[in-house]
Tab-separated table of N, CA and C in Angstrom:
chain	number	residue	atom	x	y	z
A	956	MET	N	80.281	86.842	139.111
A	956	MET	CA	80.958	87.128	137.846
A	956	MET	C	80.060	86.680	136.691
A	957	PRO	N	79.824	87.538	135.687
A	957	PRO	CA	78.961	87.162	134.570
A	957	PRO	C	79.626	86.099	133.688
A	958	ASP	N	78.775	85.328	133.005
A	958	ASP	CA	79.288	84.346	132.049
A	958	ASP	C	79.819	85.088	130.831
A	959	ILE	N	81.077	84.864	130.533
A	959	ILE	CA	81.697	85.504	129.379
A	959	ILE	C	81.807	84.454	128.280
A	960	PRO	N	81.202	84.691	127.121
A	960	PRO	CA	81.298	83.702	126.047
A	960	PRO	C	82.735	83.597	125.534
A	961	PRO	N	83.112	82.432	125.019
A	961	PRO	CA	84.474	82.269	124.508
A	961	PRO	C	84.704	83.064	123.225
A	962	GLN	N	83.638	83.359	122.508
A	962	GLN	CA	83.731	84.099	121.245
A	962	GLN	C	82.669	85.201	121.248
A	963	PHE	N	83.066	86.394	120.858
A	963	PHE	CA	82.125	87.514	120.768
A	963	PHE	C	81.870	87.790	119.299
A	964	ARG	N	80.613	88.001	118.981
A	964	ARG	CA	80.243	88.246	117.590
A	964	ARG	C	79.639	89.640	117.457
A	965	ALA	N	80.044	90.300	116.389
A	965	ALA	CA	79.502	91.621	116.079
A	965	ALA	C	79.264	91.692	114.578
A	966	ARG	N	78.359	92.566	114.212
A	966	ARG	CA	78.023	92.760	112.801
A	966	ARG	C	77.945	94.252	112.540
A	967	VAL	N	78.396	94.640	111.371
A	967	VAL	CA	78.333	96.044	110.967
A	967	VAL	C	77.135	96.249	110.059
A	968	ARG	N	76.448	97.338	110.303
A	968	ARG	CA	75.375	97.781	109.411
A	968	ARG	C	75.850	99.091	108.794
A	969	HIS	N	75.865	99.131	107.467
A	969	HIS	CA	76.300	100.333	106.767
A	969	HIS	C	75.158	101.346	106.761
A	970	GLU	N	75.445	102.535	107.234
A	970	GLU	CA	74.446	103.595	107.290
A	970	GLU	C	74.527	104.453	106.026
A	971	PRO	N	73.415	105.122	105.650
A	971	PRO	CA	73.412	105.938	104.429
A	971	PRO	C	74.483	107.036	104.413
A	972	ASP	N	74.876	107.531	105.587
A	972	ASP	CA	75.901	108.581	105.642
A	972	ASP	C	77.319	108.024	105.606
A	973	ARG	N	77.467	106.748	105.321
A	973	ARG	CA	78.725	106.009	105.236
A	973	ARG	C	79.350	105.720	106.587
A	974	SER	N	78.592	105.898	107.660
A	974	SER	CA	79.104	105.489	108.967
A	974	SER	C	78.791	104.007	109.165
A	975	TYR	N	79.357	103.463	110.221
A	975	TYR	CA	79.212	102.045	110.518
A	975	TYR	C	78.493	101.894	111.864
A	976	ALA	N	77.330	101.281	111.860
A	976	ALA	CA	76.646	100.934	113.105
A	976	ALA	C	77.154	99.551	113.494
A	977	VAL	N	77.583	99.404	114.743
A	977	VAL	CA	78.165	98.150	115.203
A	977	VAL	C	77.180	97.482	116.160
A	978	LEU	N	76.739	96.281	115.796
A	978	LEU	CA	75.791	95.528	116.614
A	978	LEU	C	76.507	94.321	117.204
A	979	VAL	N	76.385	94.149	118.522
A	979	VAL	CA	77.032	93.043	119.221
A	979	VAL	C	75.968	92.024	119.600
A	980	GLU	N	76.297	90.752	119.404
A	980	GLU	CA	75.373	89.674	119.751
A	980	GLU	C	75.470	89.375	121.241
A	981	GLY	N	74.341	89.536	121.913
A	981	GLY	CA	74.287	89.258	123.346
A	981	GLY	C	73.352	88.102	123.633
A	982	PRO	N	73.105	87.821	124.899
A	982	PRO	CA	72.239	86.706	125.273
A	982	PRO	C	70.806	86.850	124.754
A	983	ASP	N	70.363	88.096	124.553
A	983	ASP	CA	68.990	88.342	124.089
A	983	ASP	C	68.933	88.845	122.654
A	984	GLY	N	69.977	88.612	121.876
A	984	GLY	CA	70.006	89.060	120.491
A	984	GLY	C	70.993	90.197	120.292
A	985	GLU	N	70.924	90.813	119.113
A	985	GLU	CA	71.841	91.891	118.775
A	985	GLU	C	71.475	93.184	119.498
A	986	VAL	N	72.523	93.893	119.911
A	986	VAL	CA	72.363	95.178	120.588
A	986	VAL	C	73.286	96.175	119.897
A	987	LEU	N	72.780	97.372	119.643
A	987	LEU	CA	73.602	98.415	119.041
A	987	LEU	C	74.676	98.825	120.041
A	988	ALA	N	75.930	98.606	119.690
A	988	ALA	CA	77.046	98.944	120.571
A	988	ALA	C	77.476	100.383	120.377
A	989	GLY	N	77.248	100.912	119.189
A	989	GLY	CA	77.669	102.273	118.887
A	989	GLY	C	77.855	102.433	117.394
A	990	ALA	N	78.311	103.597	117.005
A	990	ALA	CA	78.547	103.888	115.596
A	990	ALA	C	79.860	104.641	115.469
A	991	THR	N	80.447	104.541	114.305
A	991	THR	CA	81.694	105.242	114.034
A	991	THR	C	81.744	105.600	112.558
A	992	GLY	N	82.485	106.625	112.244
A	992	GLY	CA	82.682	107.022	110.858
A	992	GLY	C	83.950	106.451	110.264
A	993	SER	N	84.659	105.615	111.023
A	993	SER	CA	85.949	105.105	110.588
A	993	SER	C	86.010	103.580	110.694
A	994	LEU	N	86.374	102.934	109.607
A	994	LEU	CA	86.542	101.479	109.616
A	994	LEU	C	87.560	101.055	110.672
A	995	ARG	N	88.588	101.869	110.881
A	995	ARG	CA	89.628	101.540	111.865
A	995	ARG	C	89.079	101.429	113.283
A	996	GLU	N	87.956	102.075	113.565
A	996	GLU	CA	87.399	102.093	114.916
A	996	GLU	C	86.335	101.028	115.157
A	997	VAL	N	85.935	100.291	114.121
A	997	VAL	CA	84.851	99.317	114.242
A	997	VAL	C	85.139	98.276	115.324
A	998	ARG	N	86.330	97.709	115.327
A	998	ARG	CA	86.653	96.660	116.301
A	998	ARG	C	86.686	97.218	117.729
A	999	THR	N	87.147	98.448	117.886
A	999	THR	CA	87.158	99.077	119.211
A	999	THR	C	85.733	99.269	119.715
A	1000	VAL	N	84.853	99.758	118.853
A	1000	VAL	CA	83.452	99.939	119.226
A	1000	VAL	C	82.830	98.587	119.599
A	1001	ALA	N	83.159	97.549	118.841
A	1001	ALA	CA	82.629	96.210	119.128
A	1001	ALA	C	83.140	95.694	120.481
A	1002	ARG	N	84.427	95.848	120.750
A	1002	ARG	CA	84.990	95.393	122.036
A	1002	ARG	C	84.363	96.134	123.206
A	1003	GLU	N	84.272	97.455	123.079
A	1003	GLU	CA	83.689	98.254	124.158
A	1003	GLU	C	82.217	97.898	124.364
A	1004	GLY	N	81.492	97.674	123.276
A	1004	GLY	CA	80.088	97.288	123.368
A	1004	GLY	C	79.911	95.923	124.013
A	1005	ALA	N	80.767	94.973	123.644
A	1005	ALA	CA	80.691	93.633	124.241
A	1005	ALA	C	81.001	93.702	125.733
A	1006	ALA	N	81.969	94.518	126.112
A	1006	ALA	CA	82.311	94.658	127.529
A	1006	ALA	C	81.124	95.229	128.313
A	1007	ARG	N	80.482	96.261	127.780
A	1007	ARG	CA	79.302	96.833	128.448
A	1007	ARG	C	78.180	95.802	128.536
A	1008	LEU	N	77.927	95.117	127.417
A	1008	LEU	CA	76.833	94.157	127.339
A	1008	LEU	C	76.998	93.014	128.344
A	1009	PHE	N	78.233	92.546	128.507
A	1009	PHE	CA	78.482	91.418	129.404
A	1009	PHE	C	78.978	91.852	130.790
A	1010	GLY	N	79.103	93.173	131.003
A	1010	GLY	CA	79.480	93.684	132.312
A	1010	GLY	C	80.873	93.308	132.752
A	1011	VAL	N	81.824	93.361	131.812
A	1011	VAL	CA	83.210	93.022	132.122
A	1011	VAL	C	84.129	94.148	131.639
A	1012	PRO	N	85.338	94.229	132.164
A	1012	PRO	CA	86.291	95.220	131.654
A	1012	PRO	C	86.649	94.918	130.200
A	1013	VAL	N	86.935	95.974	129.443
A	1013	VAL	CA	87.280	95.816	128.019
A	1013	VAL	C	88.455	94.870	127.835
A	1014	ASP	N	89.417	94.903	128.755
A	1014	ASP	CA	90.597	94.044	128.579
A	1014	ASP	C	90.283	92.553	128.707
A	1015	GLN	N	89.072	92.208	129.145
A	1015	GLN	CA	88.675	90.799	129.185
A	1015	GLN	C	88.077	90.337	127.849
A	1016	ILE	N	87.905	91.251	126.928
A	1016	ILE	CA	87.425	90.913	125.591
A	1016	ILE	C	88.660	90.813	124.692
A	1017	ALA	N	89.188	89.619	124.580
A	1017	ALA	CA	90.406	89.412	123.797
A	1017	ALA	C	90.134	89.645	122.308
A	1018	GLU	N	91.037	90.346	121.673
A	1018	GLU	CA	90.923	90.634	120.244
A	1018	GLU	C	90.767	89.343	119.436
A	1019	ALA	N	91.470	88.299	119.847
A	1019	ALA	CA	91.413	87.018	119.137
A	1019	ALA	C	90.044	86.350	119.263
A	1020	HIS	N	89.252	86.767	120.241
A	1020	HIS	CA	87.941	86.157	120.453
A	1020	HIS	C	86.811	87.053	119.991
A	1021	LEU	N	87.128	87.992	119.126
A	1021	LEU	CA	86.135	88.925	118.609
A	1021	LEU	C	85.971	88.707	117.108
A	1022	ASP	N	84.786	88.294	116.705
A	1022	ASP	CA	84.479	88.047	115.299
A	1022	ASP	C	83.564	89.167	114.814
A	1023	VAL	N	84.078	90.005	113.916
A	1023	VAL	CA	83.294	91.119	113.384
A	1023	VAL	C	83.033	90.863	111.902
A	1024	VAL	N	81.760	90.817	111.543
A	1024	VAL	CA	81.360	90.597	110.156
A	1024	VAL	C	80.996	91.946	109.542
A	1025	ILE	N	81.638	92.242	108.417
A	1025	ILE	CA	81.364	93.498	107.707
A	1025	ILE	C	80.897	93.137	106.305
A	1026	PRO	N	79.593	93.208	106.059
A	1026	PRO	CA	79.081	92.874	104.730
A	1026	PRO	C	79.396	93.990	103.723
A	1027	GLN	N	79.278	93.665	102.458
A	1027	GLN	CA	79.470	94.677	101.419
A	1027	GLN	C	78.381	95.731	101.558
A	1028	PRO	N	78.752	97.000	101.506
A	1028	PRO	CA	77.738	98.049	101.659
A	1028	PRO	C	76.791	98.092	100.467
A	1029	PRO	N	75.551	98.483	100.705
A	1029	PRO	CA	74.572	98.503	99.617
A	1029	PRO	C	74.842	99.579	98.563
A	1030	TYR	N	75.663	100.556	98.897
A	1030	TYR	CA	75.923	101.656	97.956
A	1030	TYR	C	77.109	101.383	97.044
A	1031	GLY	N	77.745	100.207	97.172
A	1031	GLY	CA	78.886	99.886	96.325
A	1031	GLY	C	78.715	98.532	95.674
A	1032	ARG	N	79.272	98.385	94.477
A	1032	ARG	CA	79.207	97.085	93.795
A	1032	ARG	C	80.577	96.770	93.185
A	1033	ASP	N	80.855	95.505	93.075
A	1033	ASP	CA	82.127	95.073	92.503
A	1033	ASP	C	82.304	95.610	91.090
A	1034	GLY	N	83.480	96.128	90.831
A	1034	GLY	CA	83.832	96.582	89.495
A	1034	GLY	C	83.442	98.018	89.189
A	1035	GLN	N	82.753	98.674	90.097
A	1035	GLN	CA	82.333	100.043	89.789
A	1035	GLN	C	83.499	101.010	89.910
A	1036	TRP	N	83.345	102.143	89.244
A	1036	TRP	CA	84.365	103.167	89.303
A	1036	TRP	C	84.083	104.071	90.485
A	1037	VAL	N	85.150	104.490	91.137
A	1037	VAL	CA	85.056	105.330	92.324
A	1037	VAL	C	86.118	106.427	92.223
A	1038	ARG	N	86.024	107.379	93.140
A	1038	ARG	CA	87.076	108.384	93.268
A	1038	ARG	C	87.546	108.369	94.722
A	1039	ILE	N	88.849	108.409	94.924
A	1039	ILE	CA	89.418	108.451	96.274
A	1039	ILE	C	89.339	109.896	96.747
A	1040	VAL	N	88.558	110.118	97.804
A	1040	VAL	CA	88.298	111.489	98.252
A	1040	VAL	C	88.952	111.843	99.591
A	1041	SER	N	89.466	110.849	100.299
A	1041	SER	CA	90.181	111.144	101.542
A	1041	SER	C	91.122	110.001	101.865
A	1042	THR	N	91.956	110.233	102.864
A	1042	THR	CA	92.939	109.237	103.269
A	1042	THR	C	93.222	109.412	104.757
A	1043	ASP	N	93.655	108.354	105.406
A	1043	ASP	CA	94.035	108.445	106.814
A	1043	ASP	C	95.422	109.056	106.978
A	1044	ASP	N	96.225	109.002	105.918
A	1044	ASP	CA	97.613	109.465	105.985
A	1044	ASP	C	97.869	110.448	104.840
A	1045	PRO	N	97.524	111.726	105.022
A	1045	PRO	CA	97.623	112.688	103.917
A	1045	PRO	C	99.043	112.967	103.435
A	1046	THR	N	100.053	112.540	104.165
A	1046	THR	CA	101.429	112.786	103.720
A	1046	THR	C	102.136	111.516	103.255
A	1047	GLY	N	101.477	110.364	103.389
A	1047	GLY	CA	102.107	109.093	103.027
A	1047	GLY	C	101.818	108.679	101.603
A	1048	THR	N	102.134	107.419	101.289
A	1048	THR	CA	101.964	106.913	99.929
A	1048	THR	C	100.493	106.842	99.525
A	1049	GLU	N	99.582	106.678	100.509
A	1049	GLU	CA	98.148	106.667	100.206
A	1049	GLU	C	97.716	107.954	99.525
A	1050	SER	N	98.356	109.062	99.900
A	1050	SER	CA	97.936	110.369	99.394
A	1050	SER	C	98.238	110.551	97.911
A	1051	LEU	N	99.097	109.712	97.339
A	1051	LEU	CA	99.431	109.843	95.923
A	1051	LEU	C	98.206	109.661	95.031
A	1052	ASP	N	97.237	108.874	95.476
A	1052	ASP	CA	96.041	108.617	94.676
A	1052	ASP	C	94.856	109.497	95.074
A	1053	LEU	N	95.030	110.373	96.028
A	1053	LEU	CA	93.954	111.250	96.472
A	1053	LEU	C	93.407	112.061	95.296
A	1054	GLY	N	92.100	111.984	95.094
A	1054	GLY	CA	91.450	112.692	93.993
A	1054	GLY	C	91.396	111.915	92.692
A	1055	ARG	N	92.043	110.776	92.640
A	1055	ARG	CA	92.090	109.995	91.398
A	1055	ARG	C	90.963	108.984	91.337
A	1056	ALA	N	90.615	108.619	90.118
A	1056	ALA	CA	89.561	107.632	89.877
A	1056	ALA	C	90.167	106.236	89.814
A	1057	GLY	N	89.350	105.246	90.168
A	1057	GLY	CA	89.805	103.865	90.112
A	1057	GLY	C	88.630	102.916	90.030
A	1058	GLN	N	88.950	101.636	89.929
A	1058	GLN	CA	87.926	100.596	89.902
A	1058	GLN	C	87.982	99.855	91.233
A	1059	ALA	N	86.811	99.668	91.856
A	1059	ALA	CA	86.741	99.071	93.188
A	1059	ALA	C	86.201	97.642	93.148
A	1060	HIS	N	86.775	96.798	94.000
A	1060	HIS	CA	86.293	95.435	94.212
A	1060	HIS	C	86.250	95.189	95.713
A	1061	TRP	N	85.156	94.603	96.183
A	1061	TRP	CA	84.957	94.380	97.609
A	1061	TRP	C	85.950	93.370	98.158
A	1062	PHE	N	86.565	93.697	99.270
A	1062	PHE	CA	87.499	92.843	99.992
A	1062	PHE	C	86.838	92.534	101.327
A	1063	GLY	N	85.967	91.522	101.328
A	1063	GLY	CA	85.139	91.210	102.482
A	1063	GLY	C	85.908	90.941	103.755
A	1064	HIS	N	87.025	90.247	103.651
A	1064	HIS	CA	87.804	89.916	104.848
A	1064	HIS	C	88.263	91.183	105.569
A	1065	GLY	N	88.573	92.218	104.816
A	1065	GLY	CA	89.043	93.466	105.416
A	1065	GLY	C	87.946	94.492	105.608
A	1066	GLY	N	86.758	94.206	105.080
A	1066	GLY	CA	85.670	95.166	105.198
A	1066	GLY	C	85.949	96.445	104.444
A	1067	ALA	N	86.707	96.344	103.370
A	1067	ALA	CA	87.118	97.518	102.603
A	1067	ALA	C	87.131	97.168	101.115
A	1068	TRP	N	87.713	98.016	100.329
A	1068	TRP	CA	87.719	97.863	98.873
A	1068	TRP	C	89.149	97.813	98.342
A	1069	PHE	N	89.395	96.900	97.385
A	1069	PHE	CA	90.608	96.968	96.580
A	1069	PHE	C	90.296	97.995	95.499
A	1070	VAL	N	91.095	99.034	95.398
A	1070	VAL	CA	90.867	100.058	94.377
A	1070	VAL	C	92.103	100.114	93.480
A	1071	THR	N	91.878	99.888	92.180
A	1071	THR	CA	92.950	99.945	91.198
A	1071	THR	C	92.913	101.295	90.510
A	1072	VAL	N	94.035	102.003	90.569
A	1072	VAL	CA	94.168	103.341	89.984
A	1072	VAL	C	95.203	103.250	88.869
A	1073	ALA	N	94.883	103.830	87.725
A	1073	ALA	CA	95.788	103.807	86.577
A	1073	ALA	C	97.151	104.374	86.956
A	1074	GLY	N	98.194	103.602	86.648
A	1074	GLY	CA	99.551	104.065	86.867
A	1074	GLY	C	100.129	103.761	88.232
A	1075	SER	N	99.281	103.542	89.245
A	1075	SER	CA	99.856	103.286	90.567
A	1075	SER	C	99.486	101.924	91.136
A	1076	GLY	N	98.530	101.233	90.533
A	1076	GLY	CA	98.208	99.888	90.994
A	1076	GLY	C	97.023	99.840	91.935
A	1077	THR	N	97.037	98.839	92.819
A	1077	THR	CA	95.893	98.553	93.678
A	1077	THR	C	96.256	98.749	95.140
A	1078	ALA	N	95.332	99.369	95.883
A	1078	ALA	CA	95.485	99.563	97.326
A	1078	ALA	C	94.132	99.336	97.981
A	1079	VAL	N	94.144	99.118	99.281
A	1079	VAL	CA	92.916	98.885	100.037
A	1079	VAL	C	92.440	100.210	100.632
A	1080	HIS	N	91.140	100.507	100.445
A	1080	HIS	CA	90.553	101.735	100.963
A	1080	HIS	C	89.219	101.430	101.636
A	1081	PRO	N	88.960	102.032	102.783
A	1081	PRO	CA	87.648	101.868	103.420
A	1081	PRO	C	86.594	102.676	102.666
A	1082	SER	N	85.343	102.300	102.843
A	1082	SER	CA	84.242	102.970	102.149
A	1082	SER	C	84.223	104.470	102.369
A	1083	GLU	N	84.561	104.914	103.587
A	1083	GLU	CA	84.459	106.342	103.879
A	1083	GLU	C	85.469	107.189	103.117
A	1084	HIS	N	86.428	106.544	102.451
A	1084	HIS	CA	87.414	107.280	101.661
A	1084	HIS	C	87.042	107.379	100.188
A	1085	LEU	N	85.885	106.827	99.813
A	1085	LEU	CA	85.547	106.725	98.396
A	1085	LEU	C	84.256	107.453	98.049
A	1086	ASP	N	84.248	108.025	96.850
A	1086	ASP	CA	83.021	108.579	96.258
A	1086	ASP	C	82.540	107.515	95.282
A	1087	PHE	N	81.341	106.978	95.537
A	1087	PHE	CA	80.814	105.887	94.719
A	1087	PHE	C	79.990	106.379	93.528
A	1088	ALA	N	79.902	107.674	93.346
A	1088	ALA	CA	79.190	108.242	92.196
A	1088	ALA	C	80.044	109.350	91.588
A	1089	PRO	N	81.278	109.002	91.194
A	1089	PRO	CA	82.161	110.054	90.699
A	1089	PRO	C	81.797	110.492	89.281
A	1090	VAL	N	82.134	111.710	88.971
A	1090	VAL	CA	82.031	112.210	87.606
A	1090	VAL	C	83.445	112.161	87.052
A	1091	LEU	N	83.649	111.330	86.026
A	1091	LEU	CA	84.970	111.183	85.433
A	1091	LEU	C	85.052	111.978	84.138
A	1092	THR	N	86.194	112.588	83.899
A	1092	THR	CA	86.410	113.250	82.617
A	1092	THR	C	86.617	112.170	81.563
A	1093	ASP	N	86.493	112.540	80.306
A	1093	ASP	CA	86.728	111.580	79.223
A	1093	ASP	C	88.161	111.036	79.284
A	1094	ASP	N	89.118	111.910	79.610
A	1094	ASP	CA	90.517	111.484	79.700
A	1094	ASP	C	90.724	110.487	80.847
A	1095	GLU	N	90.099	110.739	82.010
A	1095	GLU	CA	90.224	109.816	83.133
A	1095	GLU	C	89.645	108.448	82.784
A	1096	ALA	N	88.478	108.452	82.161
A	1096	ALA	CA	87.827	107.191	81.799
A	1096	ALA	C	88.673	106.415	80.789
A	1097	ALA	N	89.210	107.104	79.806
A	1097	ALA	CA	90.041	106.445	78.792
A	1097	ALA	C	91.318	105.874	79.423
A	1098	GLU	N	91.956	106.655	80.281
A	1098	GLU	CA	93.179	106.184	80.937
A	1098	GLU	C	92.899	104.962	81.803
A	1099	LEU	N	91.805	104.990	82.541
A	1099	LEU	CA	91.456	103.864	83.408
A	1099	LEU	C	91.126	102.625	82.579
A	1100	ARG	N	90.381	102.789	81.499
A	1100	ARG	CA	90.063	101.637	80.620
A	1100	ARG	C	91.326	101.013	80.047
A	1101	ARG	N	92.255	101.866	79.569
A	1101	ARG	CA	93.520	101.355	79.007
A	1101	ARG	C	94.300	100.584	80.067
A	1102	TYR	N	94.416	101.173	81.248
A	1102	TYR	CA	95.186	100.550	82.327
A	1102	TYR	C	94.570	99.215	82.739
A	1103	LEU	N	93.276	99.208	82.932
A	1103	LEU	CA	92.578	97.970	83.337
A	1103	LEU	C	92.679	96.921	82.243
A	1104	GLY	N	92.602	97.349	80.987
A	1104	GLY	CA	92.737	96.412	79.866
A	1104	GLY	C	94.110	95.773	79.830
A	1105	ARG	N	95.149	96.570	80.065
A	1105	ARG	CA	96.518	96.035	80.073
A	1105	ARG	C	96.740	95.114	81.271
A	1106	SER	N	96.196	95.480	82.438
A	1106	SER	CA	96.439	94.661	83.620
A	1106	SER	C	95.669	93.350	83.587
A	1107	ALA	N	94.647	93.265	82.745
A	1107	ALA	CA	93.841	92.034	82.640
A	1107	ALA	C	94.481	91.030	81.682
A	1108	GLN	N	95.467	91.482	80.915
A	1108	GLN	CA	96.102	90.597	79.949
A	1108	GLN	C	97.158	89.733	80.632
A	1109	PRO	N	97.220	88.440	80.265
A	1109	PRO	CA	98.255	87.575	80.854
A	1109	PRO	C	99.648	88.002	80.387
A	1110	PRO	N	100.667	87.782	81.226
A	1110	PRO	CA	102.032	88.144	80.824
A	1110	PRO	C	102.474	87.315	79.623
A	1111	ALA	N	103.306	87.910	78.801
A	1111	ALA	CA	103.792	87.234	77.579
A	1111	ALA	C	104.855	86.217	77.892
């Protein structure tokens, strides 16, 4: 039976096409476990990669013993304006902001972005749902500035 570490470590590398390369730390260093286009699949890719690397069934890689580090992607910066271009749930509440512009802030713990949209507030979005070089109309920019200005003010 192979030695199974008590904690498995993985790291995400952001690819230029907005996919996520998942690297698992093994006895001889990091090994590419796979890639995915969805933030939701990163942990699955890491678990499956760790199982292959250590020669054990996936169910022996406990979710609680998997540490996945997702750094801020190089194509995004805190406070920049973005446009929401897709959603995992096109019929749910997430879809209300589809196509709208917002201001993004990195949420490192979740490996995603807090995006504030004028009139609807803040929600968490993965990088693959955002356009980081949006073209905003003058009206969109003005509305977003007003909204952000009001939300930055302390309550009376």
